[in-house]
Structures are given as structure tokens and as C-alpha cells.
Amino acid sequence: MVKVFARKLNWKPLFNSLIFGTAIGTFIYILLKHDLLLGIVVGVIAFLIQSVIIYPRYLPSLYGCWKISEGAVSYYDYSTWTKRIQAIFLPVVKKQKSVSFDNIMSYSLVVSKKADKWTPHYILLKLDNGHNVALDLSWNLLKSGEPGKDVEWVVDFITNKLHQKTVQVLQV
């Protein structure tokens, strides 16, 4: 049994960056009396800003697909800016990392409170090598038919797999 959370990484960030750069370049070309060189330069700069600065910042929450199975949790490693940029430009090559439940020391559920309602944001896994892995829940909360059941199921599943009595809840 494998359960998948969030959106899978795809070509959309790169495609959107290309469209954004082309639109800005075309706008500058038309606005500045058909100066082709300036339109191309500004378009390339807009493309680079979108694909190297803006998208990498939001990539974990937009395309933070992760899977949970009987033996492991698989996730995209976005721990460095370079890995995020590589994921945007080469999404087909980017493979998910897998961590066995034996390598997870503990986990926490990170939540926020808005208008007397608690909303889970992500699950934070603490690995035995000292690293932390954040598994985003926000996409499922927005798109799933029963988001509360998804979160409840995964919390119960991980708690049972790690033989914990309760889950630590952290407030943002």
C-alpha cells in the first residue's frame, strides 16, 4: 500500500518561467519601439528571475510530492537552493529520496491556529543522521475531498510505524 501526498514535480515551473520571460520581453520590445536586443535581454533576465529566484523559493510547497509505504517515506530533497534549481530545469531526472522508518528517530506535526481552527501544515521527520525532513500537507488540505482524514491517517500510520504513543505538535 502506497499513499501519495502533494503534487508531483513536473515541467510546469520551467514552462511558466519561459512564458513569463517571453511575455516580459515582448512587452519591452513593443513598448520601446521594436528594440529587439533590449526585448531579448529583458526577457532572459525575467526568465532567470522567475526560474532561479522565485520558483525555487516556493518549490517545496508547490511540488513537494511525497509517498508513504509500509517500509519507507519517499520525498524530493529540496534542502539546498542548487537542488531546487536542478529540479526546475531537470524534473524528469530528479528522483525521490527514500528514508526507512528505522532511520526516523521521531516526528512532529506542525500546525497553525486561525480563528479558533487548527490547520496542519507539514510533518517534520527527525532522522538519525541529524537531518530534518519536512513533508508538506498544505496541497492535500486544499485539494483533497477529505483533508482531515488524510492527515489523521498519516499521523496514525507514522505513529504506529515508529511505535510512538503520541505525536508532538508544534505551533507556527
CSV table of C-alpha atoms in Angstrom, one decimal:
chain,number,residue,atom,x,y,z
A,1,MET,CA,0.0,0.0,0.0
A,2,VAL,CA,1.4,3.4,-1.0
A,3,LYS,CA,-0.3,6.7,-0.3
A,4,VAL,CA,0.8,9.8,-2.2
A,5,PHE,CA,0.6,13.4,-0.9
A,6,ALA,CA,1.1,16.8,-2.6
A,7,ARG,CA,1.8,17.5,-6.3
A,8,LYS,CA,4.5,15.6,-8.3
A,9,LEU,CA,7.3,17.6,-9.8
A,10,ASN,CA,6.8,18.4,-13.5
A,11,TRP,CA,7.8,20.8,-16.3
A,12,LYS,CA,5.3,23.5,-15.3
A,13,PRO,CA,7.7,25.7,-13.3
A,14,LEU,CA,10.1,25.8,-16.3
A,15,PHE,CA,7.3,26.3,-18.8
A,16,ASN,CA,5.8,29.1,-16.7
A,17,SER,CA,9.2,30.8,-16.5
A,18,LEU,CA,9.6,30.6,-20.2
A,19,ILE,CA,6.1,32.1,-20.8
A,20,PHE,CA,6.8,34.9,-18.2
A,21,GLY,CA,10.2,35.8,-19.8
A,22,THR,CA,8.7,35.8,-23.3
A,23,ALA,CA,5.8,38.0,-22.2
A,24,ILE,CA,8.0,40.5,-20.5
A,25,GLY,CA,10.5,40.5,-23.4
A,26,THR,CA,7.6,41.0,-25.9
A,27,PHE,CA,6.2,43.8,-23.8
A,28,ILE,CA,9.5,45.6,-23.6
A,29,TYR,CA,10.0,45.1,-27.4
A,30,ILE,CA,6.7,46.6,-28.2
A,31,LEU,CA,6.9,49.4,-25.6
A,32,LEU,CA,10.4,50.6,-26.7
A,33,LYS,CA,9.7,51.0,-30.4
A,34,HIS,CA,10.8,47.5,-31.5
A,35,ASP,CA,14.2,47.3,-29.9
A,36,LEU,CA,14.8,43.5,-30.4
A,37,LEU,CA,18.0,43.3,-28.4
A,38,LEU,CA,16.6,45.0,-25.4
A,39,GLY,CA,13.5,42.9,-25.5
A,40,ILE,CA,15.5,39.7,-25.6
A,41,VAL,CA,17.8,40.8,-22.8
A,42,VAL,CA,15.0,41.8,-20.5
A,43,GLY,CA,13.0,38.6,-21.4
A,44,VAL,CA,16.0,36.4,-20.5
A,45,ILE,CA,16.5,38.3,-17.2
A,46,ALA,CA,12.8,37.9,-16.4
A,47,PHE,CA,13.1,34.2,-17.2
A,48,LEU,CA,16.1,33.8,-14.9
A,49,ILE,CA,14.5,35.7,-12.1
A,50,GLN,CA,11.4,33.6,-12.3
A,51,SER,CA,13.2,30.2,-12.6
A,52,VAL,CA,16.2,30.8,-10.4
A,53,ILE,CA,14.9,33.1,-7.6
A,54,ILE,CA,11.1,33.0,-7.4
A,55,TYR,CA,10.2,29.4,-8.2
A,56,PRO,CA,12.9,27.7,-6.0
A,57,ARG,CA,11.6,29.6,-3.0
A,58,TYR,CA,8.1,28.1,-3.3
A,59,LEU,CA,9.0,24.7,-4.9
A,60,PRO,CA,8.7,22.6,-1.7
A,61,SER,CA,5.1,23.8,-1.1
A,62,LEU,CA,4.1,23.7,-4.7
A,63,TYR,CA,5.7,20.4,-5.8
A,64,GLY,CA,6.6,18.7,-2.6
A,65,CYS,CA,5.2,15.3,-3.6
A,66,TRP,CA,6.0,12.6,-1.0
A,67,LYS,CA,4.9,9.0,-0.6
A,68,ILE,CA,4.5,6.8,2.4
A,69,SER,CA,4.5,3.0,2.2
A,70,GLU,CA,4.9,0.1,4.6
A,71,GLY,CA,8.6,0.3,4.7
A,72,ALA,CA,9.6,3.9,3.9
A,73,VAL,CA,8.8,7.5,3.2
A,74,SER,CA,9.9,8.9,-0.2
A,75,TYR,CA,10.3,12.6,-0.8
A,76,TYR,CA,12.0,15.2,-3.1
A,77,ASP,CA,15.2,16.6,-1.5
A,78,TYR,CA,14.9,20.4,-1.7
A,79,SER,CA,17.4,21.0,1.1
A,80,THR,CA,19.6,23.3,-0.9
A,81,TRP,CA,18.9,26.1,-3.5
A,82,THR,CA,21.0,24.2,-6.1
A,83,LYS,CA,18.8,21.1,-5.7
A,84,ARG,CA,15.7,23.2,-6.2
A,85,ILE,CA,17.1,24.8,-9.4
A,86,GLN,CA,18.1,21.4,-10.7
A,87,ALA,CA,14.6,20.2,-10.0
A,88,ILE,CA,13.1,23.0,-12.0
A,89,PHE,CA,15.4,22.6,-15.0
A,90,LEU,CA,15.6,18.7,-14.9
A,91,PRO,CA,12.3,17.4,-13.3
A,92,VAL,CA,12.5,14.1,-15.1
A,93,VAL,CA,16.0,13.4,-13.8
A,94,LYS,CA,15.1,14.4,-10.2
A,95,LYS,CA,14.4,11.2,-8.2
A,96,GLN,CA,12.8,10.9,-4.8
A,97,LYS,CA,15.0,10.1,-1.8
A,98,SER,CA,13.7,7.3,0.4
A,99,VAL,CA,14.1,7.0,4.2
A,100,SER,CA,13.2,3.8,6.1
A,101,PHE,CA,11.2,4.0,9.2
A,102,ASP,CA,14.2,2.5,11.0
A,103,ASN,CA,16.1,5.7,10.2
A,104,ILE,CA,13.5,8.1,11.6
A,105,MET,CA,14.0,9.0,15.3
A,106,SER,CA,10.8,10.9,15.8
A,107,TYR,CA,8.4,13.2,14.1
A,108,SER,CA,6.2,16.2,14.8
A,109,LEU,CA,3.1,17.8,13.3
A,110,VAL,CA,3.5,21.5,12.6
A,111,VAL,CA,0.2,23.4,12.9
A,112,SER,CA,-1.1,27.0,13.0
A,113,LYS,CA,-4.2,28.5,14.6
A,114,LYS,CA,-6.5,30.8,12.6
A,115,ALA,CA,-9.9,31.9,14.0
A,116,ASP,CA,-10.1,29.1,16.6
A,117,LYS,CA,-9.2,26.4,14.0
A,118,TRP,CA,-6.0,24.4,14.0
A,119,THR,CA,-4.6,23.8,10.5
A,120,PRO,CA,-1.8,21.3,9.9
A,121,HIS,CA,1.0,22.5,7.6
A,122,TYR,CA,3.6,19.8,7.5
A,123,ILE,CA,5.1,16.8,9.2
A,124,LEU,CA,8.7,17.2,10.4
A,125,LEU,CA,10.7,13.9,10.4
A,126,LYS,CA,13.8,13.9,12.6
A,127,LEU,CA,16.3,11.4,11.1
A,128,ASP,CA,19.0,9.6,12.9
A,129,ASN,CA,21.7,11.3,10.8
A,130,GLY,CA,20.7,14.7,12.3
A,131,HIS,CA,18.8,16.0,9.3
A,132,ASN,CA,15.1,17.0,9.3
A,133,VAL,CA,12.7,16.4,6.5
A,134,ALA,CA,9.5,18.5,6.1
A,135,LEU,CA,6.6,16.7,4.4
A,136,ASP,CA,4.1,19.3,3.2
A,137,LEU,CA,0.4,18.7,3.9
A,138,SER,CA,-1.0,22.0,2.5
A,139,TRP,CA,-1.7,20.8,-1.0
A,140,ASN,CA,-3.8,17.9,0.2
A,141,LEU,CA,-5.7,20.2,2.6
A,142,LEU,CA,-6.6,22.4,-0.4
A,143,LYS,CA,-7.3,19.7,-3.0
A,144,SER,CA,-8.4,16.6,-1.2
A,145,GLY,CA,-12.1,15.7,-0.7
A,146,GLU,CA,-11.5,14.8,2.9
A,147,PRO,CA,-8.3,16.5,4.1
A,148,GLY,CA,-8.8,15.8,7.7
A,149,LYS,CA,-8.9,12.1,7.1
A,150,ASP,CA,-5.7,12.2,5.1
A,151,VAL,CA,-3.8,14.0,7.8
A,152,GLU,CA,-5.3,11.8,10.5
A,153,TRP,CA,-4.5,8.6,8.6
A,154,VAL,CA,-0.8,9.6,8.0
A,155,VAL,CA,-0.3,10.7,11.6
A,156,ASP,CA,-1.8,7.4,12.9
A,157,PHE,CA,0.3,5.4,10.3
A,158,ILE,CA,3.6,7.1,11.2
A,159,THR,CA,2.9,6.9,15.0
A,160,ASN,CA,2.3,3.1,14.7
A,161,LYS,CA,5.4,2.6,12.5
A,162,LEU,CA,7.6,4.5,14.9
A,163,HIS,CA,6.0,2.9,18.0
A,164,GLN,CA,5.3,6.3,19.5
A,165,LYS,CA,2.5,6.8,21.9
A,166,THR,CA,1.7,10.3,20.7
A,167,VAL,CA,2.8,12.9,18.2
A,168,GLN,CA,4.5,16.1,19.2
A,169,VAL,CA,2.5,19.1,17.9
A,170,LEU,CA,4.5,22.3,17.1
A,171,GLN,CA,2.7,25.6,16.6
A,172,VAL,CA,3.9,28.1,14.0
